[in-house]
PDB file of C-alpha atoms and ligand atoms in Angstrom:
ATOM      1  CA  UNK A   1      -0.011  -0.414  -0.112  1.00  0.00           C
ATOM      2  CA  UNK A   2       1.779   3.622  -1.182  1.00  0.00           C
ATOM      3  CA  UNK A   3       1.597   6.007   1.630  1.00  0.00           C
ATOM      4  CA  UNK A   4      -0.604   9.279   1.603  1.00  0.00           C
ATOM      5  CA  UNK A   5       2.944  11.153   2.546  1.00  0.00           C
ATOM      6  CA  UNK A   6       4.794   9.704  -0.503  1.00  0.00           C
ATOM      7  CA  UNK A   7       1.682  11.012  -2.523  1.00  0.00           C
ATOM      8  CA  UNK A   8       1.573  14.697  -1.289  1.00  0.00           C
ATOM      9  CA  UNK A   9       2.507  17.458  -3.189  1.00  0.00           C
ATOM     10  CA  UNK A  10       5.615  19.154  -1.333  1.00  0.00           C
ATOM     11  CA  UNK A  11       4.731  22.389  -2.818  1.00  0.00           C
ATOM     12  CA  UNK A  12       0.986  22.497  -1.933  1.00  0.00           C
ATOM     13  CA  UNK A  13       1.017  21.605   1.561  1.00  0.00           C
ATOM     14  CA  UNK A  14      -0.882  23.759   3.883  1.00  0.00           C
ATOM     15  CA  UNK A  15       0.220  26.516   6.572  1.00  0.00           C
ATOM     16  CA  UNK A  16      -2.666  26.497   8.597  1.00  0.00           C
ATOM     17  CA  UNK A  17      -5.009  22.990   9.374  1.00  0.00           C
ATOM     18  CA  UNK A  18      -7.344  23.047  11.857  1.00  0.00           C
ATOM     19  CA  UNK A  19      -8.653  20.093  14.257  1.00  0.00           C
ATOM     20  CA  UNK A  20     -11.799  19.086  15.950  1.00  0.00           C
ATOM     21  CA  UNK A  21     -10.685  16.130  17.936  1.00  0.00           C
ATOM     22  CA  UNK A  22     -13.680  14.374  18.141  1.00  0.00           C
ATOM     23  CA  UNK A  23     -14.803  10.926  19.381  1.00  0.00           C
ATOM     24  CA  UNK A  24     -12.624   9.789  22.912  1.00  0.00           C
ATOM     25  CA  UNK A  25     -16.205   8.919  24.486  1.00  0.00           C
ATOM     26  CA  UNK A  26     -17.151   6.516  21.679  1.00  0.00           C
ATOM     27  CA  UNK A  27     -14.050   5.451  21.144  1.00  0.00           C
ATOM     28  CA  UNK A  28     -14.351   4.315  25.029  1.00  0.00           C
ATOM     29  CA  UNK A  29     -17.165   2.804  24.714  1.00  0.00           C
ATOM     30  CA  UNK A  30     -15.993   0.617  21.649  1.00  0.00           C
ATOM     31  CA  UNK A  31     -13.299  -0.567  24.142  1.00  0.00           C
ATOM     32  CA  UNK A  32     -15.613  -1.408  27.307  1.00  0.00           C
ATOM     33  CA  UNK A  33     -14.018   1.334  29.088  1.00  0.00           C
ATOM     34  CA  UNK A  34     -14.891   4.528  31.145  1.00  0.00           C
ATOM     35  CA  UNK A  35     -15.295   7.943  28.355  1.00  0.00           C
ATOM     36  CA  UNK A  36     -11.907   9.031  30.501  1.00  0.00           C
ATOM     37  CA  UNK A  37     -10.040   6.036  29.014  1.00  0.00           C
ATOM     38  CA  UNK A  38     -10.862   7.302  25.601  1.00  0.00           C
ATOM     39  CA  UNK A  39      -9.507  11.040  26.271  1.00  0.00           C
ATOM     40  CA  UNK A  40      -6.142   9.249  27.628  1.00  0.00           C
ATOM     41  CA  UNK A  41      -5.527   7.270  24.247  1.00  0.00           C
ATOM     42  CA  UNK A  42      -6.212  10.527  21.881  1.00  0.00           C
ATOM     43  CA  UNK A  43      -2.927  11.899  23.655  1.00  0.00           C
ATOM     44  CA  UNK A  44      -1.222   9.483  21.695  1.00  0.00           C
ATOM     45  CA  UNK A  45      -3.234  10.975  18.718  1.00  0.00           C
ATOM     46  CA  UNK A  46      -1.861  14.616  19.362  1.00  0.00           C
ATOM     47  CA  UNK A  47       1.852  12.478  19.468  1.00  0.00           C
ATOM     48  CA  UNK A  48       1.971  11.103  16.145  1.00  0.00           C
ATOM     49  CA  UNK A  49      -0.278  14.825  14.720  1.00  0.00           C
ATOM     50  CA  UNK A  50       2.418  16.842  15.675  1.00  0.00           C
ATOM     51  CA  UNK A  51       5.298  14.682  14.668  1.00  0.00           C
ATOM     52  CA  UNK A  52       3.245  14.554  11.395  1.00  0.00           C
ATOM     53  CA  UNK A  53       2.651  17.922  10.842  1.00  0.00           C
ATOM     54  CA  UNK A  54       6.202  18.977  11.407  1.00  0.00           C
ATOM     55  CA  UNK A  55       7.619  16.816   9.205  1.00  0.00           C
ATOM     56  CA  UNK A  56       5.784  18.170   6.280  1.00  0.00           C
ATOM     57  CA  UNK A  57       5.823  21.742   6.582  1.00  0.00           C
ATOM     58  CA  UNK A  58       2.923  22.491   8.455  1.00  0.00           C
ATOM     59  CA  UNK A  59       3.389  25.917   9.496  1.00  0.00           C
ATOM     60  CA  UNK A  60       0.737  26.191  12.359  1.00  0.00           C
ATOM     61  CA  UNK A  61      -1.599  22.870  13.500  1.00  0.00           C
ATOM     62  CA  UNK A  62      -4.347  24.005  16.194  1.00  0.00           C
ATOM     63  CA  UNK A  63      -6.364  21.611  17.560  1.00  0.00           C
ATOM     64  CA  UNK A  64      -9.801  21.846  19.397  1.00  0.00           C
ATOM     65  CA  UNK A  65      -8.839  20.629  22.980  1.00  0.00           C
ATOM     66  CA  UNK A  66     -11.567  21.845  25.501  1.00  0.00           C
ATOM     67  CA  UNK A  67     -15.023  24.343  24.119  1.00  0.00           C
ATOM     68  CA  UNK A  68     -16.114  26.645  26.336  1.00  0.00           C
ATOM     69  CA  UNK A  69     -19.303  24.294  26.004  1.00  0.00           C
ATOM     70  CA  UNK A  70     -17.435  21.609  27.233  1.00  0.00           C
ATOM     71  CA  UNK A  71     -17.850  22.678  30.852  1.00  0.00           C
ATOM     72  CA  UNK A  72     -21.388  22.056  30.476  1.00  0.00           C
ATOM     73  CA  UNK A  73     -20.159  17.997  31.160  1.00  0.00           C
ATOM     74  CA  UNK A  74     -19.963  16.172  33.925  1.00  0.00           C
ATOM     75  CA  UNK A  75     -17.880  17.545  37.045  1.00  0.00           C
ATOM     76  CA  UNK A  76     -15.357  14.547  36.957  1.00  0.00           C
ATOM     77  CA  UNK A  77     -15.068  14.516  33.501  1.00  0.00           C
ATOM     78  CA  UNK A  78     -13.951  18.133  33.533  1.00  0.00           C
ATOM     79  CA  UNK A  79     -11.953  16.915  36.481  1.00  0.00           C
ATOM     80  CA  UNK A  80     -10.604  14.359  34.561  1.00  0.00           C
ATOM     81  CA  UNK A  81      -9.762  16.086  31.820  1.00  0.00           C
ATOM     82  CA  UNK A  82      -7.606  18.963  33.125  1.00  0.00           C
ATOM     83  CA  UNK A  83      -5.665  16.766  35.586  1.00  0.00           C
ATOM     84  CA  UNK A  84      -4.891  14.923  31.818  1.00  0.00           C
ATOM     85  CA  UNK A  85      -4.359  18.121  30.185  1.00  0.00           C
ATOM     86  CA  UNK A  86      -1.699  18.465  33.324  1.00  0.00           C
ATOM     87  CA  UNK A  87      -0.125  15.244  33.159  1.00  0.00           C
ATOM     88  CA  UNK A  88       0.239  15.706  29.095  1.00  0.00           C
ATOM     89  CA  UNK A  89       1.918  18.777  28.705  1.00  0.00           C
ATOM     90  CA  UNK A  90       4.671  17.445  31.712  1.00  0.00           C
ATOM     91  CA  UNK A  91       4.745  14.699  29.723  1.00  0.00           C
ATOM     92  CA  UNK A  92       5.162  16.086  26.206  1.00  0.00           C
ATOM     93  CA  UNK A  93       6.788  19.351  27.036  1.00  0.00           C
ATOM     94  CA  UNK A  94      10.591  16.966  26.050  1.00  0.00           C
ATOM     95  CA  UNK A  95       9.573  15.299  22.561  1.00  0.00           C
ATOM     96  CA  UNK A  96       7.975  18.723  21.868  1.00  0.00           C
ATOM     97  CA  UNK A  97      11.303  20.628  22.514  1.00  0.00           C
ATOM     98  CA  UNK A  98      13.014  17.577  20.487  1.00  0.00           C
ATOM     99  CA  UNK A  99      10.711  18.761  17.638  1.00  0.00           C
ATOM    100  CA  UNK A 100      11.047  22.314  17.455  1.00  0.00           C
ATOM    101  CA  UNK A 101       7.542  22.624  18.660  1.00  0.00           C
ATOM    102  CA  UNK A 102       6.224  25.986  20.223  1.00  0.00           C
ATOM    103  CA  UNK A 103       3.321  26.378  22.185  1.00  0.00           C
ATOM    104  CA  UNK A 104       0.476  28.431  22.110  1.00  0.00           C
ATOM    105  CA  UNK A 105      -2.935  28.698  23.685  1.00  0.00           C
ATOM    106  CA  UNK A 106      -6.386  30.616  22.549  1.00  0.00           C
ATOM    107  CA  UNK A 107      -9.544  30.539  24.497  1.00  0.00           C
ATOM    108  CA  UNK A 108     -10.937  32.086  27.649  1.00  0.00           C
ATOM    109  CA  UNK A 109      -7.779  30.755  29.272  1.00  0.00           C
ATOM    110  CA  UNK A 110      -8.863  32.699  32.842  1.00  0.00           C
ATOM    111  CA  UNK A 111     -11.942  30.055  33.054  1.00  0.00           C
ATOM    112  CA  UNK A 112      -8.972  27.103  33.503  1.00  0.00           C
ATOM    113  CA  UNK A 113      -7.884  25.971  36.652  1.00  0.00           C
ATOM    114  CA  UNK A 114      -4.737  27.970  38.028  1.00  0.00           C
ATOM    115  CA  UNK A 115      -2.725  24.676  38.244  1.00  0.00           C
ATOM    116  CA  UNK A 116      -3.652  24.095  34.464  1.00  0.00           C
ATOM    117  CA  UNK A 117      -2.090  28.071  33.498  1.00  0.00           C
ATOM    118  CA  UNK A 118       1.054  27.614  35.676  1.00  0.00           C
ATOM    119  CA  UNK A 119       2.031  24.824  33.439  1.00  0.00           C
ATOM    120  CA  UNK A 120       1.106  25.832  30.063  1.00  0.00           C
ATOM    121  CA  UNK A 121       2.718  28.816  31.014  1.00  0.00           C
ATOM    122  CA  UNK A 122       5.523  26.741  31.731  1.00  0.00           C
ATOM    123  CA  UNK A 123       5.697  24.946  28.235  1.00  0.00           C
ATOM    124  CA  UNK A 124       5.211  28.030  26.750  1.00  0.00           C
ATOM    125  CA  UNK A 125       8.286  29.325  27.679  1.00  0.00           C
ATOM    126  CA  UNK A 126      10.407  26.957  27.519  1.00  0.00           C
ATOM    127  CA  UNK A 127       9.333  25.887  23.826  1.00  0.00           C
ATOM    128  CA  UNK A 128       9.474  30.064  23.089  1.00  0.00           C
ATOM    129  CA  UNK A 129      12.847  29.802  21.324  1.00  0.00           C
ATOM    130  CA  UNK A 130      12.135  27.248  19.041  1.00  0.00           C
ATOM    131  CA  UNK A 131      11.478  27.936  14.816  1.00  0.00           C
ATOM    132  CA  UNK A 132       8.908  24.968  13.900  1.00  0.00           C
ATOM    133  CA  UNK A 133       5.634  23.973  14.221  1.00  0.00           C
ATOM    134  CA  UNK A 134       3.988  26.628  16.126  1.00  0.00           C
ATOM    135  CA  UNK A 135       0.919  24.364  17.630  1.00  0.00           C
ATOM    136  CA  UNK A 136      -2.296  26.009  18.788  1.00  0.00           C
ATOM    137  CA  UNK A 137      -4.679  24.626  21.249  1.00  0.00           C
ATOM    138  CA  UNK A 138      -7.541  25.651  21.706  1.00  0.00           C
ATOM    139  CA  UNK A 139      -8.730  25.201  25.664  1.00  0.00           C
ATOM    140  CA  UNK A 140     -12.207  27.056  26.697  1.00  0.00           C
ATOM    141  CA  UNK A 141     -12.222  28.270  23.051  1.00  0.00           C
ATOM    142  CA  UNK A 142     -15.329  29.095  21.703  1.00  0.00           C
ATOM    143  CA  UNK A 143     -15.643  31.133  18.274  1.00  0.00           C
ATOM    144  CA  UNK A 144     -18.910  33.269  19.782  1.00  0.00           C
ATOM    145  CA  UNK A 145     -16.459  34.231  22.542  1.00  0.00           C
ATOM    146  CA  UNK A 146     -13.951  35.619  20.514  1.00  0.00           C
ATOM    147  CA  UNK A 147     -15.957  36.792  18.153  1.00  0.00           C
ATOM    148  CA  UNK A 148     -18.356  38.864  20.852  1.00  0.00           C
ATOM    149  CA  UNK A 149     -14.991  39.778  22.608  1.00  0.00           C
ATOM    150  CA  UNK A 150     -13.780  40.748  19.692  1.00  0.00           C
ATOM    151  CA  UNK A 151     -16.311  43.556  19.479  1.00  0.00           C
ATOM    152  CA  UNK A 152     -16.474  44.702  22.747  1.00  0.00           C
ATOM    153  CA  UNK A 153     -12.820  45.936  22.411  1.00  0.00           C
ATOM    154  CA  UNK A 154     -13.547  47.930  18.911  1.00  0.00           C
ATOM    155  CA  UNK A 155     -16.579  49.860  20.826  1.00  0.00           C
ATOM    156  CA  UNK A 156     -14.380  50.015  23.464  1.00  0.00           C
ATOM    157  CA  UNK A 157     -11.876  51.820  21.379  1.00  0.00           C
ATOM    158  CA  UNK A 158     -14.686  53.113  19.312  1.00  0.00           C
ATOM    159  CA  UNK A 159     -15.494  54.963  22.346  1.00  0.00           C
ATOM    160  CA  UNK A 160     -12.524  56.168  23.854  1.00  0.00           C
ATOM    161  CA  UNK A 161     -11.502  57.427  20.190  1.00  0.00           C
ATOM    162  CA  UNK A 162      -8.696  55.401  19.881  1.00  0.00           C
ATOM    163  CA  UNK A 163     -10.369  53.430  17.018  1.00  0.00           C
ATOM    164  CA  UNK A 164     -12.200  55.264  14.406  1.00  0.00           C
ATOM    165  CA  UNK A 165     -15.429  53.569  13.301  1.00  0.00           C
ATOM    166  CA  UNK A 166     -15.116  54.385  10.051  1.00  0.00           C
ATOM    167  CA  UNK A 167     -11.696  51.978   9.378  1.00  0.00           C
ATOM    168  CA  UNK A 168     -14.177  49.208  10.554  1.00  0.00           C
ATOM    169  CA  UNK A 169     -13.675  46.455   7.872  1.00  0.00           C
ATOM    170  CA  UNK A 170     -12.623  42.677   8.011  1.00  0.00           C
ATOM    171  CA  UNK A 171      -9.146  43.090   7.882  1.00  0.00           C
ATOM    172  CA  UNK A 172      -8.972  45.213  10.750  1.00  0.00           C
ATOM    173  CA  UNK A 173     -12.188  42.923  12.362  1.00  0.00           C
ATOM    174  CA  UNK A 174      -9.500  40.188  12.364  1.00  0.00           C
ATOM    175  CA  UNK A 175      -6.710  41.693  14.676  1.00  0.00           C
ATOM    176  CA  UNK A 176      -9.358  41.766  17.183  1.00  0.00           C
ATOM    177  CA  UNK A 177      -9.229  37.717  17.229  1.00  0.00           C
ATOM    178  CA  UNK A 178      -7.214  35.665  18.861  1.00  0.00           C
ATOM    179  CA  UNK A 179      -5.858  34.384  16.184  1.00  0.00           C
ATOM    180  CA  UNK A 180      -5.121  37.651  15.044  1.00  0.00           C
ATOM    181  CA  UNK A 181      -1.215  36.395  13.863  1.00  0.00           C
ATOM    182  CA  UNK A 182      -2.212  33.241  12.078  1.00  0.00           C
ATOM    183  CA  UNK A 183      -3.354  32.651   8.786  1.00  0.00           C
ATOM    184  CA  UNK A 184      -6.352  31.094   8.434  1.00  0.00           C
ATOM    185  CA  UNK A 185      -6.591  27.543   8.121  1.00  0.00           C
ATOM    186  CA  UNK A 186      -6.607  26.348   5.018  1.00  0.00           C
ATOM    187  CA  UNK A 187      -7.836  22.619   5.875  1.00  0.00           C
ATOM    188  CA  UNK A 188     -10.702  22.171   8.511  1.00  0.00           C
ATOM    189  CA  UNK A 189     -10.929  18.211   9.674  1.00  0.00           C
ATOM    190  CA  UNK A 190     -13.109  16.440  12.419  1.00  0.00           C
ATOM    191  CA  UNK A 191     -12.624  13.082  13.214  1.00  0.00           C
ATOM    192  CA  UNK A 192     -15.651  11.106  14.403  1.00  0.00           C
ATOM    193  CA  UNK A 193     -17.969  10.834  11.618  1.00  0.00           C
ATOM    194  CA  UNK A 194     -19.824  13.833  13.226  1.00  0.00           C
ATOM    195  CA  UNK A 195     -20.992  16.784  10.575  1.00  0.00           C
ATOM    196  CA  UNK A 196     -20.593  20.261  11.913  1.00  0.00           C
ATOM    197  CA  UNK A 197     -18.228  22.813  13.644  1.00  0.00           C
ATOM    198  CA  UNK A 198     -19.493  22.761  17.459  1.00  0.00           C
ATOM    199  CA  UNK A 199     -18.671  26.649  17.717  1.00  0.00           C
ATOM    200  CA  UNK A 200     -15.405  26.230  16.126  1.00  0.00           C
ATOM    201  CA  UNK A 201     -13.391  29.393  14.183  1.00  0.00           C
ATOM    202  CA  UNK A 202     -16.283  30.517  13.020  1.00  0.00           C
ATOM    203  CA  UNK A 203     -14.376  33.417  11.040  1.00  0.00           C
ATOM    204  CA  UNK A 204     -11.324  32.193   9.909  1.00  0.00           C
ATOM    205  CA  UNK A 205     -13.148  28.864   8.121  1.00  0.00           C
ATOM    206  CA  UNK A 206     -14.881  30.836   5.977  1.00  0.00           C
ATOM    207  CA  UNK A 207     -12.759  29.795   3.282  1.00  0.00           C
ATOM    208  CA  UNK A 208     -11.372  26.955   4.342  1.00  0.00           C
ATOM    209  CA  UNK A 209     -11.730  23.373   2.724  1.00  0.00           C
ATOM    210  CA  UNK A 210     -13.429  20.507   5.297  1.00  0.00           C
ATOM    211  CA  UNK A 211     -12.702  17.109   5.758  1.00  0.00           C
ATOM    212  CA  UNK A 212     -14.587  15.030   7.678  1.00  0.00           C
ATOM    213  CA  UNK A 213     -13.852  11.444   8.578  1.00  0.00           C
ATOM    214  CA  UNK A 214     -15.469   8.685  10.540  1.00  0.00           C
ATOM    215  CA  UNK A 215     -12.063   7.854  12.337  1.00  0.00           C
ATOM    216  CA  UNK A 216     -12.365   8.024  16.530  1.00  0.00           C
ATOM    217  CA  UNK A 217      -9.894  10.663  17.563  1.00  0.00           C
ATOM    218  CA  UNK A 218      -8.017   8.191  19.613  1.00  0.00           C
ATOM    219  CA  UNK A 219      -7.263   5.999  16.326  1.00  0.00           C
ATOM    220  CA  UNK A 220      -5.953   8.574  14.437  1.00  0.00           C
ATOM    221  CA  UNK A 221      -1.969   8.663  13.477  1.00  0.00           C
ATOM    222  CA  UNK A 222      -0.331  11.054  11.156  1.00  0.00           C
ATOM    223  CA  UNK A 223      -1.042   9.024   7.640  1.00  0.00           C
ATOM    224  CA  UNK A 224      -4.591  10.031   8.427  1.00  0.00           C
ATOM    225  CA  UNK A 225      -3.342  13.837   8.728  1.00  0.00           C
ATOM    226  CA  UNK A 226      -1.518  13.003   5.512  1.00  0.00           C
ATOM    227  CA  UNK A 227      -4.361  11.429   4.006  1.00  0.00           C
ATOM    228  CA  UNK A 228      -6.788  14.472   4.526  1.00  0.00           C
ATOM    229  CA  UNK A 229      -4.002  16.900   2.912  1.00  0.00           C
ATOM    230  CA  UNK A 230      -3.757  14.564  -0.072  1.00  0.00           C
ATOM    231  CA  UNK A 231      -7.502  14.779  -0.484  1.00  0.00           C
ATOM    232  CA  UNK A 232      -7.386  18.802   0.124  1.00  0.00           C
ATOM    233  CA  UNK A 233      -4.552  18.761  -2.527  1.00  0.00           C
ATOM    234  CA  UNK A 234      -7.000  17.419  -4.728  1.00  0.00           C
ATOM    235  CA  UNK A 235      -9.859  19.862  -4.917  1.00  0.00           C
ATOM    236  CA  UNK A 236     -10.101  23.143  -6.762  1.00  0.00           C
ATOM    237  CA  UNK A 237     -10.653  26.009  -3.993  1.00  0.00           C
ATOM    238  CA  UNK A 238     -12.422  28.967  -6.334  1.00  0.00           C
ATOM    239  CA  UNK A 239     -12.352  31.390  -4.072  1.00  0.00           C
ATOM    240  CA  UNK A 240     -16.032  32.425  -5.984  1.00  0.00           C
ATOM    241  CA  UNK A 241     -13.832  32.681  -9.110  1.00  0.00           C
ATOM    242  CA  UNK A 242     -14.282  29.792 -11.680  1.00  0.00           C
ATOM    243  CA  UNK A 243     -11.926  27.248 -13.390  1.00  0.00           C
ATOM    244  CA  UNK A 244     -11.197  29.307 -16.197  1.00  0.00           C
ATOM    245  CA  UNK A 245     -10.010  32.244 -13.836  1.00  0.00           C
ATOM    246  CA  UNK A 246      -7.505  30.152 -11.755  1.00  0.00           C
ATOM    247  CA  UNK A 247      -6.143  28.887 -15.038  1.00  0.00           C
ATOM    248  CA  UNK A 248      -5.194  32.145 -16.569  1.00  0.00           C
TER     249      UNK A 248
HETATM  250  C1  LIG B 301     -13.659  15.114  22.052  1.00  0.00           C
HETATM  251  O1  LIG B 301     -13.876  13.679  22.271  1.00  0.00           O
HETATM  252  C2  LIG B 301     -12.473  15.357  23.358  1.00  0.00           C
HETATM  253  C3  LIG B 301     -13.375  16.395  24.245  1.00  0.00           C
HETATM  254  C4  LIG B 301     -14.853  17.376  23.710  1.00  0.00           C
HETATM  255  C5  LIG B 301     -12.331  17.170  25.242  1.00  0.00           C
HETATM  256  P1  LIG B 301     -15.510  13.779  22.990  1.00  0.00           P
HETATM  257  O2  LIG B 301     -15.297  13.529  24.742  1.00  0.00           O
HETATM  258  O3  LIG B 301     -16.848  14.605  22.802  1.00  0.00           O
HETATM  259  O4  LIG B 301     -16.150  12.423  22.950  1.00  0.00           O
HETATM  260  P2  LIG B 301     -17.391  11.553  22.285  1.00  0.00           P
HETATM  261  O5  LIG B 301     -17.796  12.583  20.739  1.00  0.00           O
HETATM  262  O6  LIG B 301     -18.236  11.847  23.359  1.00  0.00           O
HETATM  263  O7  LIG B 301     -17.293  10.240  21.918  1.00  0.00           O
HETATM  264  C1  LIG B 302     -16.268  19.790  20.248  1.00  0.00           C
HETATM  265  O1  LIG B 302     -16.409  17.961  20.711  1.00  0.00           O
HETATM  266  C2  LIG B 302     -15.407  20.202  21.122  1.00  0.00           C
HETATM  267  C3  LIG B 302     -13.958  19.649  21.212  1.00  0.00           C
HETATM  268  C4  LIG B 302     -13.090  18.365  20.389  1.00  0.00           C
HETATM  269  C5  LIG B 302     -13.311  20.239  21.970  1.00  0.00           C
HETATM  270  P1  LIG B 302     -17.727  18.107  21.338  1.00  0.00           P
HETATM  271  O2  LIG B 302     -17.896  16.284  21.700  1.00  0.00           O
HETATM  272  O3  LIG B 302     -17.711  18.464  22.729  1.00  0.00           O
HETATM  273  O4  LIG B 302     -18.623  18.435  19.871  1.00  0.00           O
HETATM  274  P2  LIG B 302     -20.367  18.166  19.944  1.00  0.00           P
HETATM  275  O5  LIG B 302     -21.800  18.279  21.167  1.00  0.00           O
HETATM  276  O6  LIG B 302     -20.356  17.131  19.848  1.00  0.00           O
HETATM  277  O7  LIG B 302     -20.854  19.426  19.026  1.00  0.00           O
HETATM  278 MG1  LIG B 303     -17.760  14.375  21.055  1.00  0.00          MG
END
């Protein structure tokens, strides 16, 4: 079987890939285990995916790890997820370092437990001089939250005279999102066979290619990432134009 990795066009690697890592609970159930077991297995998928992304030269990888809505889950599951996050950050820092990965976050981090923030910040500091893949964890993130925050800032700055409302356009608006320094993802992947966005990067995926796979997140590996990118590379992105216009 030929590997998707070998089929990839090196000149058409997306700069930014975003992933909705879904299906941990169902994976655990399938294996006769508690949901938390699926979250634990998901760490291995993150490791493989991050490694693969770095290997083929993706610049930014955004992983949806915990949504604003996920705060509504049972308390014990939230606690287990937070503990796992601390454990994973600690255990993965060394291999992230080795792979030259930088780390950042988007989301309402103030809502995260202090212990998680401390671990995250220390990991971010350790990795800050790395020059390879930029790994962005979306934590306590939702797109409606992010857009609302942006609007609030814009209104404040307009009221105080720092910003002229006549200057507001889509390019300016983007500067107020937590992804201000990032290109929009060319490709969004969601695992577990659900066909929805679940409040993730709504603004930024306006023109992203969407890729859905039945694979549950704990079964996802770098070769699945390469398959998704191969699929992406064989699409025609027209951005509203006609095919003929793209050729000329
Ligand atoms: C994704 O897996 C992980 C998080 C949302 C934190 P789920 O926990 O949503 O797993 P399913 O969708 O219930 O199978
Ligand atoms: C989306 O998955 C959020 C993350 C992967 C972190 P969910 O499992 O929370 O989404 P829904 O409930 O299926 O929309
Ligand atoms: Mg889910």
